[in-house]
Tab-separated table of C-alpha atoms and ligand atoms in Angstrom:
chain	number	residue	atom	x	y	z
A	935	UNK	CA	-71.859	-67.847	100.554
A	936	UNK	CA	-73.832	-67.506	103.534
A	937	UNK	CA	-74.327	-64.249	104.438
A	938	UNK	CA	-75.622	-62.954	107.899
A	939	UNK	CA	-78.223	-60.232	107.908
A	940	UNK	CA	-78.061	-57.533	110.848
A	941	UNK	CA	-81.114	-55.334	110.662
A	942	UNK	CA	-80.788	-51.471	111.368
A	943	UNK	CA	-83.388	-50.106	114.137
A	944	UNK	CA	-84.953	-47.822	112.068
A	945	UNK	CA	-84.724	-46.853	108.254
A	946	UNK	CA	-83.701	-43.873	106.869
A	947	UNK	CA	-86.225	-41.330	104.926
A	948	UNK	CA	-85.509	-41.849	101.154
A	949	UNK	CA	-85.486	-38.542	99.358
A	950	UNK	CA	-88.412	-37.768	97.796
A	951	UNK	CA	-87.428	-36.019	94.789
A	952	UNK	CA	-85.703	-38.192	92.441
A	953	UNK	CA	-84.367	-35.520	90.152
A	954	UNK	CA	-81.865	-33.906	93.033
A	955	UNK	CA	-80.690	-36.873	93.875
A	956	UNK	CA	-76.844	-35.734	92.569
A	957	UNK	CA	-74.097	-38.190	92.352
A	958	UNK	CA	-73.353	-39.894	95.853
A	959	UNK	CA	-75.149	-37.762	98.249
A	960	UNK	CA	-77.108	-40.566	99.819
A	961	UNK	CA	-76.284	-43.912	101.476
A	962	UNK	CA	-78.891	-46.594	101.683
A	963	UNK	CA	-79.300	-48.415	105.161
A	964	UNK	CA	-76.947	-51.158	104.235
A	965	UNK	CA	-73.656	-52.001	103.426
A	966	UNK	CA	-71.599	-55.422	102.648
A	967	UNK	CA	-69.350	-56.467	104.751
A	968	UNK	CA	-66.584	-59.260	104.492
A	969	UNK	CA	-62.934	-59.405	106.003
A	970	UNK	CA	-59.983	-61.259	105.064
A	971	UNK	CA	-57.048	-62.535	107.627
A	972	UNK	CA	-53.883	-64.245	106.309
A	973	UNK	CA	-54.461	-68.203	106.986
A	974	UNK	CA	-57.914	-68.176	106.934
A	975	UNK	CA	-58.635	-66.134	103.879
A	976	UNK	CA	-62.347	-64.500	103.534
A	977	UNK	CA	-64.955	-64.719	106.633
A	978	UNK	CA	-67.916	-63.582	107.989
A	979	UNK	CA	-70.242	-61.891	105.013
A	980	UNK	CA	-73.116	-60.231	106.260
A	981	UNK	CA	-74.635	-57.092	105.623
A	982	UNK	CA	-75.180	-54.423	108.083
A	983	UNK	CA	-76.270	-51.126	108.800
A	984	UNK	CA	-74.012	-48.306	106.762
A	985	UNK	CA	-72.324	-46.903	109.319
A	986	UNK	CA	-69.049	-45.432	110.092
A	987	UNK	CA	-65.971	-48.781	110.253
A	988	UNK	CA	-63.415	-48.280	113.253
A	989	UNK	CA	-59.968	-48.129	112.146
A	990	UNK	CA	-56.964	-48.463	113.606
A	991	UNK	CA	-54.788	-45.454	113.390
A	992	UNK	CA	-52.019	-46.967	112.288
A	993	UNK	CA	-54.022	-49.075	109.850
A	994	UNK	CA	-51.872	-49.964	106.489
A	995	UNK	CA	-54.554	-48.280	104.187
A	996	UNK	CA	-54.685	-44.702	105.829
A	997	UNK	CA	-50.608	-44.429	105.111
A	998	UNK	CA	-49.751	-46.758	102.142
A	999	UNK	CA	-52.524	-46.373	100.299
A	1000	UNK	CA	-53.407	-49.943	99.987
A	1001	UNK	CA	-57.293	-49.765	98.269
A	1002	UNK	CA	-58.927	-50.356	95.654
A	1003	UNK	CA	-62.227	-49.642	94.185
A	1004	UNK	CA	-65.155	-50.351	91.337
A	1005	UNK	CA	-67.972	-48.388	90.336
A	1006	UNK	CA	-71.699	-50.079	88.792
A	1007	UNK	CA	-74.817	-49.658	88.793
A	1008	UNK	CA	-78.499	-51.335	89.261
A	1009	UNK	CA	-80.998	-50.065	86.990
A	1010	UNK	CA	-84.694	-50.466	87.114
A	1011	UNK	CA	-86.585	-50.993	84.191
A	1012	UNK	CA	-89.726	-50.014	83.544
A	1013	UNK	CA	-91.473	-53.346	84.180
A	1014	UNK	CA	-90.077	-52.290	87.902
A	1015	UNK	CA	-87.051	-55.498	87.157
A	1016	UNK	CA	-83.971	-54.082	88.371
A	1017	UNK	CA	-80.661	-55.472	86.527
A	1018	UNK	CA	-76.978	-54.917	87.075
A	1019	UNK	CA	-74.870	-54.622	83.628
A	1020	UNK	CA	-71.731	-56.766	83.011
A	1021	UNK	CA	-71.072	-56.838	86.829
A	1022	UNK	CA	-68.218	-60.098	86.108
A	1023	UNK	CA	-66.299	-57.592	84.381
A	1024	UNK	CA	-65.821	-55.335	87.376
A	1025	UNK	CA	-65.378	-58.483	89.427
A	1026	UNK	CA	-62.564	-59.342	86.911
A	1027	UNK	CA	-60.749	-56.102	86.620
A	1028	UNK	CA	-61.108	-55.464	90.407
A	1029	UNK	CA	-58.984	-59.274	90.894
A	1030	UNK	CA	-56.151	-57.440	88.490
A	1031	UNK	CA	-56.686	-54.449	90.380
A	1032	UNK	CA	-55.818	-56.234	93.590
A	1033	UNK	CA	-53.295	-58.447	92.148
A	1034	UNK	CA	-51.169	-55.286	91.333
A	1035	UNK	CA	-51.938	-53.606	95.158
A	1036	UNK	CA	-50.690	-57.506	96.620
A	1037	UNK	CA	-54.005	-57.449	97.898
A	1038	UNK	CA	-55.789	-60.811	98.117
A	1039	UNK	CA	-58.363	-61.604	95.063
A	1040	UNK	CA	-62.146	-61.423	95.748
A	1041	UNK	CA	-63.428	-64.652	93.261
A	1042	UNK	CA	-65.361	-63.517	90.618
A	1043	UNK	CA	-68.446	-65.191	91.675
A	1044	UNK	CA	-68.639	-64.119	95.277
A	1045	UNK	CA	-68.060	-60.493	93.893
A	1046	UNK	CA	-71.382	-60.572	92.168
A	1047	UNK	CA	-73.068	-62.901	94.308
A	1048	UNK	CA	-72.829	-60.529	96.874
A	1049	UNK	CA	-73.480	-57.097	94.619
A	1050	UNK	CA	-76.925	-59.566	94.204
A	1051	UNK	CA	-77.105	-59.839	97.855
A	1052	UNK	CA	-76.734	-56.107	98.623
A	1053	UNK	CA	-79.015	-54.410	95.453
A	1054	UNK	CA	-81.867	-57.242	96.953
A	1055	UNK	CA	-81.710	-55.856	100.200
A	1056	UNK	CA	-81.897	-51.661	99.108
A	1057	UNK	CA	-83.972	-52.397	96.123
A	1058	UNK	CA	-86.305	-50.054	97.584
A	1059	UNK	CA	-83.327	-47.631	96.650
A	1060	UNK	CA	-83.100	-47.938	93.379
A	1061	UNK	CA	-85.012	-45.237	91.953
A	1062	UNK	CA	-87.272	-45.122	89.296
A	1063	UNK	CA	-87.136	-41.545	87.250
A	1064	UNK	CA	-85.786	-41.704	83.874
A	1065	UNK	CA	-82.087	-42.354	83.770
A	1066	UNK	CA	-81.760	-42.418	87.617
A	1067	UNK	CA	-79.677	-45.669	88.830
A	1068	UNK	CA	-78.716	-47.102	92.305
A	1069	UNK	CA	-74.618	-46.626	91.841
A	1070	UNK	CA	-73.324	-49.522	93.675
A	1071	UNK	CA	-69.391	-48.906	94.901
A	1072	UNK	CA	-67.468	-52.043	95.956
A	1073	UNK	CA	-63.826	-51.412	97.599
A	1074	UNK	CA	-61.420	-53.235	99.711
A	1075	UNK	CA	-58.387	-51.753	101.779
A	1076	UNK	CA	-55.987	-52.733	104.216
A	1077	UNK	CA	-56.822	-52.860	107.739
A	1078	UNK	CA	-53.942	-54.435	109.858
A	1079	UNK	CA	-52.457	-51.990	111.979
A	1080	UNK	CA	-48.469	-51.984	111.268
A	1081	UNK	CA	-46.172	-48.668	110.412
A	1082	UNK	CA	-43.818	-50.980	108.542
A	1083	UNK	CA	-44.587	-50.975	104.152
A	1084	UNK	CA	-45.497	-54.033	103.547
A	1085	UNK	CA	-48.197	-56.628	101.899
A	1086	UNK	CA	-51.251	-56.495	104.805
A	1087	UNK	CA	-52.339	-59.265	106.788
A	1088	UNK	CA	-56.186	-58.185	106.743
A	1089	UNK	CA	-58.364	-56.883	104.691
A	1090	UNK	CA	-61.581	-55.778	104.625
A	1091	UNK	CA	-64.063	-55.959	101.468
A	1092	UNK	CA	-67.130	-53.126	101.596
A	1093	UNK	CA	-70.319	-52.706	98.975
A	1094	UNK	CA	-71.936	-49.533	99.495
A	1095	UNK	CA	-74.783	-47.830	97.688
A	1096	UNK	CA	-75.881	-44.595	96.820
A	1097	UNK	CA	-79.225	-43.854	94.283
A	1098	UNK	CA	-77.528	-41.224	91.681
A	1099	UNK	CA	-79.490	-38.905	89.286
A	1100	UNK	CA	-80.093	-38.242	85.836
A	1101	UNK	CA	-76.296	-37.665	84.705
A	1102	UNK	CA	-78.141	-35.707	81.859
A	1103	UNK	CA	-80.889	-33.381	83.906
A	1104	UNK	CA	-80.753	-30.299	81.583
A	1105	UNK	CA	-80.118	-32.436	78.132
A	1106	UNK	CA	-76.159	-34.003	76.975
A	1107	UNK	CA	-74.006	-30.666	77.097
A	1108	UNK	CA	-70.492	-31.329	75.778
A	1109	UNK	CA	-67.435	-30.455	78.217
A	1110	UNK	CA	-64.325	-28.365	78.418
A	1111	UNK	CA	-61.324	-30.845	78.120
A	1112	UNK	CA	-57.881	-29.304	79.306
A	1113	UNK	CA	-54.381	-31.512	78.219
A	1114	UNK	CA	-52.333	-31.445	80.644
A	1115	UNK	CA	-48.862	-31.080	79.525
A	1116	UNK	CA	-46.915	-31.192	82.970
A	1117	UNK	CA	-48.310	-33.436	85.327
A	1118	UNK	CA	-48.902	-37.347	84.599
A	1119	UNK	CA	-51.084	-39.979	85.796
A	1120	UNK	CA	-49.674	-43.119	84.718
A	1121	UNK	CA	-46.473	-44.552	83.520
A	1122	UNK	CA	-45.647	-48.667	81.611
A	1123	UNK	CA	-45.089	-50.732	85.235
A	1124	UNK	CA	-46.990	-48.969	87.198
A	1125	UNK	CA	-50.744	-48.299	88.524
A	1126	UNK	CA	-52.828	-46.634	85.737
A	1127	UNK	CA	-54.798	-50.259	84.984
A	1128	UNK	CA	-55.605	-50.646	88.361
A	1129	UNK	CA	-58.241	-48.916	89.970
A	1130	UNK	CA	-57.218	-48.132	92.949
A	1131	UNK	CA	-57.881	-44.450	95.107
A	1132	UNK	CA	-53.772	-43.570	94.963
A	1133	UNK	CA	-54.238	-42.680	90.952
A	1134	UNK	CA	-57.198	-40.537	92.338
A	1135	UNK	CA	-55.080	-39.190	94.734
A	1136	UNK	CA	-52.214	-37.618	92.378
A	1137	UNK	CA	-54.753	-36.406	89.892
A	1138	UNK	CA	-56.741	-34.340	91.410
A	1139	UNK	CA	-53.946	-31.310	91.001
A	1140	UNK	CA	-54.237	-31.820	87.716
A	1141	UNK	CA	-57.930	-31.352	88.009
A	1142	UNK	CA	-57.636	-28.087	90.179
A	1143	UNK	CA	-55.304	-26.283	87.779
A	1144	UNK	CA	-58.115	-27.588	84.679
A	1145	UNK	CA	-61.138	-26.461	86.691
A	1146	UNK	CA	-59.282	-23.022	87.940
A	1147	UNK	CA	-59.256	-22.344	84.297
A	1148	UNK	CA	-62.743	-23.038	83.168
A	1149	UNK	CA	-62.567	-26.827	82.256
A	1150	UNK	CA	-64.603	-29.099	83.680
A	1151	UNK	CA	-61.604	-32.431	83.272
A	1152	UNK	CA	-58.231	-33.228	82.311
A	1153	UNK	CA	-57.095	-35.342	79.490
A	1154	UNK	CA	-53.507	-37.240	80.319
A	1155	UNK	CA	-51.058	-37.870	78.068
A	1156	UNK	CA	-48.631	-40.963	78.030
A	1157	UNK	CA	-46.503	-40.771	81.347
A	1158	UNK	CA	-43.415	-40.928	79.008
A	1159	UNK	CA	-43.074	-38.362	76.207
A	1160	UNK	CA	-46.441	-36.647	76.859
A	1161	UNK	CA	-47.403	-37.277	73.731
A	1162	UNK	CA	-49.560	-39.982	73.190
A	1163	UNK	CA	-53.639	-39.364	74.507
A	1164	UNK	CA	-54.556	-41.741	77.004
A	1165	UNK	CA	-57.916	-41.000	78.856
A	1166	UNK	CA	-59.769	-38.592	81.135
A	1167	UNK	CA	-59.962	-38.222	84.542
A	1168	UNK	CA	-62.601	-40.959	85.521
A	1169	UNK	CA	-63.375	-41.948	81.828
A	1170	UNK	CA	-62.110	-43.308	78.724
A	1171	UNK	CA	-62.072	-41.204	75.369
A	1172	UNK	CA	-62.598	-41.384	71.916
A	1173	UNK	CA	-62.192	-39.899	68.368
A	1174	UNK	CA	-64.525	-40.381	65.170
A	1175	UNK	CA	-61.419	-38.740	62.923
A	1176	UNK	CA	-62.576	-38.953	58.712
A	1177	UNK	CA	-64.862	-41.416	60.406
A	1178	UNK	CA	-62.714	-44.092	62.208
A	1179	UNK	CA	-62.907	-44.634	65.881
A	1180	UNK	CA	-59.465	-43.964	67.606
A	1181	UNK	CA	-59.071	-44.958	71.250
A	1182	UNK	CA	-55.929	-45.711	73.660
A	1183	UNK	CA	-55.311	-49.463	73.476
A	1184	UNK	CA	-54.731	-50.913	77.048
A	1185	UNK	CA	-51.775	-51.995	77.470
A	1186	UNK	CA	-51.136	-51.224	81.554
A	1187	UNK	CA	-51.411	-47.085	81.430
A	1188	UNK	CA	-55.223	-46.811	80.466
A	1189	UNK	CA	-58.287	-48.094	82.507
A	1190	UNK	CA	-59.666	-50.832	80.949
A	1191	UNK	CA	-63.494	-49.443	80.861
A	1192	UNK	CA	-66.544	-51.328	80.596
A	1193	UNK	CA	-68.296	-49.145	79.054
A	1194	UNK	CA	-64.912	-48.285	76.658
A	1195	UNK	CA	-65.429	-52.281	75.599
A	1196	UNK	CA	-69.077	-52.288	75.005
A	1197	UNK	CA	-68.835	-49.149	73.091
A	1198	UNK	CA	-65.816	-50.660	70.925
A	1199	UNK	CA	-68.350	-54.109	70.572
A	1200	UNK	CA	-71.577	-52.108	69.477
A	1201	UNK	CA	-69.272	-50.185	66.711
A	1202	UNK	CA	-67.870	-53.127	65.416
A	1203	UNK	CA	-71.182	-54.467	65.449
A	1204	UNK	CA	-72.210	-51.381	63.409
A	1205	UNK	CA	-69.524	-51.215	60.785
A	1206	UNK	CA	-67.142	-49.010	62.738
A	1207	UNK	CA	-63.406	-49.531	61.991
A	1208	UNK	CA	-61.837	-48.926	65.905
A	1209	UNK	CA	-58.179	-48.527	66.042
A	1210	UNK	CA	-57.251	-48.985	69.408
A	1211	UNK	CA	-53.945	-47.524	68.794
A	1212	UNK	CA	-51.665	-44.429	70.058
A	1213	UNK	CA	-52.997	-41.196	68.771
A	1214	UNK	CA	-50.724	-38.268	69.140
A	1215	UNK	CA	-52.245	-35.482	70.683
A	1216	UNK	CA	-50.638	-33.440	67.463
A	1217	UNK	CA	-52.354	-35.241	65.183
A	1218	UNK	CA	-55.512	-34.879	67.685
A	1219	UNK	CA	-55.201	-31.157	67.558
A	1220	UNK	CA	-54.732	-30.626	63.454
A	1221	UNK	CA	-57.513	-33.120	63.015
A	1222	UNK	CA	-59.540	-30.967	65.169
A	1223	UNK	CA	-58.208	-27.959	62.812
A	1224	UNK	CA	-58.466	-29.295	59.292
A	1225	UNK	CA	-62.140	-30.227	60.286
A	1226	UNK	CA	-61.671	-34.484	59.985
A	1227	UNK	CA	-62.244	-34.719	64.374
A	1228	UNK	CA	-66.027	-35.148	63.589
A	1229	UNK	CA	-66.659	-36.400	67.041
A	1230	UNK	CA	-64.821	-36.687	70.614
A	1231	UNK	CA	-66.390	-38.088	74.117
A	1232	UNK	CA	-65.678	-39.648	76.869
A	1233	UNK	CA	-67.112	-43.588	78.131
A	1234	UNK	CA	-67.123	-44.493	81.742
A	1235	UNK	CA	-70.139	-45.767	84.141
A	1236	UNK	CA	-71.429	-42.366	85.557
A	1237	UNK	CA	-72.445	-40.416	82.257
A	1238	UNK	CA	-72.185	-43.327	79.911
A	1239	UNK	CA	-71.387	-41.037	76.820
A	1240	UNK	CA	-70.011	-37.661	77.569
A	1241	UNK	CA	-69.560	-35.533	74.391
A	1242	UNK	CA	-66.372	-33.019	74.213
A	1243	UNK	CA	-67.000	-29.620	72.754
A	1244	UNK	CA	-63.856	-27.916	73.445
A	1245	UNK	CA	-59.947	-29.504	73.693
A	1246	UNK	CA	-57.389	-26.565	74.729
A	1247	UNK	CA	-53.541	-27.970	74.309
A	1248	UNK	CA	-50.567	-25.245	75.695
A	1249	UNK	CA	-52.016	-21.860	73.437
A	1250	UNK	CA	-54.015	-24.112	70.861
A	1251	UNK	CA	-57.763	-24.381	71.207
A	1252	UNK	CA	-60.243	-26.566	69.278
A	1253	UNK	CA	-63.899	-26.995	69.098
A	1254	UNK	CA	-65.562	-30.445	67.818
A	1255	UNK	CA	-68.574	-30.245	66.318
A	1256	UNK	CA	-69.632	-26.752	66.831
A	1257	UNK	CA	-70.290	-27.659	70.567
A	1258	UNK	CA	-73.038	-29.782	70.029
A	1259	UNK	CA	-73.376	-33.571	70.478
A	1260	UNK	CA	-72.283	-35.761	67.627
A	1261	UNK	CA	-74.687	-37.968	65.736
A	1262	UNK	CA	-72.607	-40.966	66.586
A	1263	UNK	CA	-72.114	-40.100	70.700
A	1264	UNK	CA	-76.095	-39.947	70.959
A	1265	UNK	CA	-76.591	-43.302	68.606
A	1266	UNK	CA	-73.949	-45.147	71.432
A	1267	UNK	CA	-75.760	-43.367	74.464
A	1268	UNK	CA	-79.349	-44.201	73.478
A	1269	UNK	CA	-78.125	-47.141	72.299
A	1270	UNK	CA	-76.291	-48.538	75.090
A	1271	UNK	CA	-78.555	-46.509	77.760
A	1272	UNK	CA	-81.319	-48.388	76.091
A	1273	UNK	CA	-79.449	-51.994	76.859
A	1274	UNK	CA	-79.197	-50.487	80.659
A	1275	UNK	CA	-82.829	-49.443	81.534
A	1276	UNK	CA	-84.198	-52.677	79.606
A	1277	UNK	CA	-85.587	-50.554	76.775
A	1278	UNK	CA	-84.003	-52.067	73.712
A	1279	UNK	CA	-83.515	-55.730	73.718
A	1280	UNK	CA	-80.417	-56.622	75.121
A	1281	UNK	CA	-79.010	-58.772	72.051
A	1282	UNK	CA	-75.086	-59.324	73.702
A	1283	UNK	CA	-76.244	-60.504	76.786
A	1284	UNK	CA	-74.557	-58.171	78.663
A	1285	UNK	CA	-77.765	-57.950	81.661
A	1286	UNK	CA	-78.496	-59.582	84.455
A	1287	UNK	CA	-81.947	-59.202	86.618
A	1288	UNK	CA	-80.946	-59.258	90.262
B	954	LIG	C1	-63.601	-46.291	86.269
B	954	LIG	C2	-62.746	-45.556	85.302
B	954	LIG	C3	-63.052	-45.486	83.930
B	954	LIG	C4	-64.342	-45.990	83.336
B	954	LIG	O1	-64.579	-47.351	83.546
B	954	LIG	P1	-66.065	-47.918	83.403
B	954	LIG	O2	-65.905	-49.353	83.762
B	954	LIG	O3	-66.485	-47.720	82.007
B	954	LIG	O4	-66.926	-47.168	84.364
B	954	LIG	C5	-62.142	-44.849	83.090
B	954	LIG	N1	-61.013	-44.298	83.570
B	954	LIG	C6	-60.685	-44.333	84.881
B	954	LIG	C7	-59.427	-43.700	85.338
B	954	LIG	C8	-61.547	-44.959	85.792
B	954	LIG	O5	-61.238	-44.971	87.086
C-alpha cells in the first residue's frame, strides 16, 4: 500500500505527565486516512494531520448510523520496542462488523499494515509509564451525501490515536454492576456482534439510569426473555462459579472480545474448564448467595481485567468476594498484562513489534 505522508506545520506539546493522561483526552498529530467510492473501491492512503473531516450535512452516517469502530492498543516495552497485540483479530471482526452495516470490507492485511503505518509515525506518543498504552481507534462511516436509506456509495476509513493512562492508577478496585431488567442491547439477527457506534448509541440510557444509582456499568441480559447474562457495557464478563469459568458463548448477541478469547486460551491452558454457555442470571444471583460465585470480572481492551465487587438484580444485591479482587482475575491480568508490555515471554504468539 503506498501511503502518502502530509506533514503538519508544527507539532503539538505532548503532555508531560504520563499519569493524567485519562482515557482519550489527547490526539497525536496524525491520523490515517483512506476513502472508498463504489467502482473503484479503496484510494488514496496517506496520513495527515488530525484535524477536523468536512462532512456533508446530509452525509449517510450522521442520519443512518452507518459506522463502525475497533479499539487496540501499542504498548512499549521496556527495551523501548513498541508492539501491537493480536491486531488481525480486530482487522477480522471489524470485516464482520462491516459486512453486517453493508459497508465495504477493509482486507485484513491493509488493516494492520496501516495500524503499522500510523503507531510508526506517533511512536513518539506512545508513552512509557507503567501500564500506559497508545490506544489506537480505527473506524469507518458513510460519507455520500443522500437522504434516501440505503447501502452508501463512499466511505471513508480513519485511524486515530490517543496515549491512555494507567487503567489501574490507585490499584484494581472492583465495580458496581447494575442488571438491567428493562432495557436491551441486543437481540438473535441483529447488531450486538458488530461493533458499530448505533449499539453505543441505545445503551447509554441504560448506563444513565445504572450510574444515577451508584453503579459504575450495566450488565444486559438476552434481548429475548431477559434472562440469560450476556456482557457489559464495553466488556465481556465472566464467572469462576465452584470453580468453572462461565461466559456468554457468541453466537450473534455478544461481542466477540479479544481479550474474552485470550482469557478463555490462557485458562484452558491452565486447567480451567470454560463453559461458554447461557448462564441465567438466577442461577448468577443464588450462586452469588450460597457463596459458590468465587469470582466475577469483566475482559475488554481498556482495563484488561476488571474485577466485580457488587451485582444488584431488581431488590437482590450480591457481593463477590468480599469486594476485593479474586486470586484468579489478578493471575489473568498480570498474566496477560505481562504478554502486553513484553514482560513475560509471549509463548502464543499473540505480539507483534511494529
Ligand atoms: C469492544 C467491546 C468488547 C471488548 O472487546 P475487546 O476486543 O476485548 O476489547 C466487549 N463488549 C463490547 C460491547 C465491545 O464493544
Amino acid at each position: 500500500m503506498d501511503i502518502r505522508f502530509e506533514k503538519r506545520e508544527q507539532l503539538k506539546e505532548k503532555p508531560q505527565d504520563e499519569s493524567k493522561l485519562g482515557f482519550g483526552k489527547y490526539m497525536t498529530d496524525y491520523m490515517f486516512v483512506m476513502d472508498w467510492d463504489r467502482g473503484e473501491g479503496w484510494h488514496d492512503a496517506r496520513i495527515v494531520p488530525h484535524e477536523p473531516i468536512p462532512l456533508e450535512p446530509a452525509c449517510v452516517v450522521l442520519h443512518y448510523a452507518q459506522e463502525t469502530f475497533e479499539g487496540l492498543k501499542a504498548y512499549r516495552t521496556a527495551e523501548g520496542k513498541i508492539q501491537l497485540f493480536r491486531p488481525e483479530m480486530n482487522a477480522r471482526r471489524m470485516i464482520h462488523s462491516n459486512e453486517r452495516l453493508c459497508m465495504p470490507e477493509f482486507p485484513e492485511e491493509m488493516f494492520v499494515e496501516a495500524v503499522k503505518a500510523i503507531v510508526r509515525v506517533e511512536k513518539d506518543w506512545v508513552p512509557s509509564a507503567p501500564e500506559t498504552s497508545l490506544y489506537i481507534r480505527p473506524f469507518m462511516f458513510a460519507t455520500e451525501a443522500a437522504l434516501g436509506v440505503h447501502m452508501a456509495k463512499s466511505y471513508k476509513f480513519v485511524i486515530i490515536c490517543t496515549p491512555v493512562g494507567a487503567y489501574y492508577a490507585g490499584g484494581i478496585d472492583p465495580v458496581k454492576i447494575l442488571v438491567e431488567d428493562e432495557l436491551v442491547r441486543a437481540v438473535k439477527g441483529g447488531t450486538g456482534f458488530a461493533k458499530c457506534g448505533g449499539n453505543y448509541a441505545s445503551s447509554i440510557l441504560g448506563q444513565v439510569k445504572a450510574e444515577a444509582k451508584g453503579y459504575t456499568q450495566v450488565l444486559w441480559l438476552d434481548g429475548v426473555e431477559r434472562k440469560y447474562v450476556e456482557e457489559v457495557g464495553t466488556m465481556n464478563i465472566m464467572f469462576k462459579i465452584a470453580g468453572e469459568i462461565y461466559t456468554a458463548p457468541i453466537d450473534g448477541t455478544v461481542l466477540p472480545g479479544v481479550t474474552r478469547d485470550s482469557i478463555i486460551h490462557i485458562l484452558k491452558d491452565w486447567g480451567y474448564k470454560v463453559n461458554e454457555t447461557r448462564l441465567s442470571i438466577d442461577e448468577l444471583m443464588k450462586a452469588g448467595h450460597d457463596g459458590t460465585l468465587e469470582e466475577a470480572f469483566g475482559t475488554g481492551t481498556a482495563a484488561v481485567i476488571s474485577p466485580v465487587g457488587e451485582l444488584a438484580y431488581k431488590d437482590d444485591v450480591v457481593t463477590i468476594n468480599d469486594f476485593q479482587i479474586g486470586e484468579l482475575s489478578q493471575k489473568l491480568y498480570d498474566t496477560l498484562t505481562g504478554i502486553q508490555w513484553g514482560k513475560l515471554e509471549d509463548k502464543y504468539g499473540w505480539t507483534q513489534e511494529v
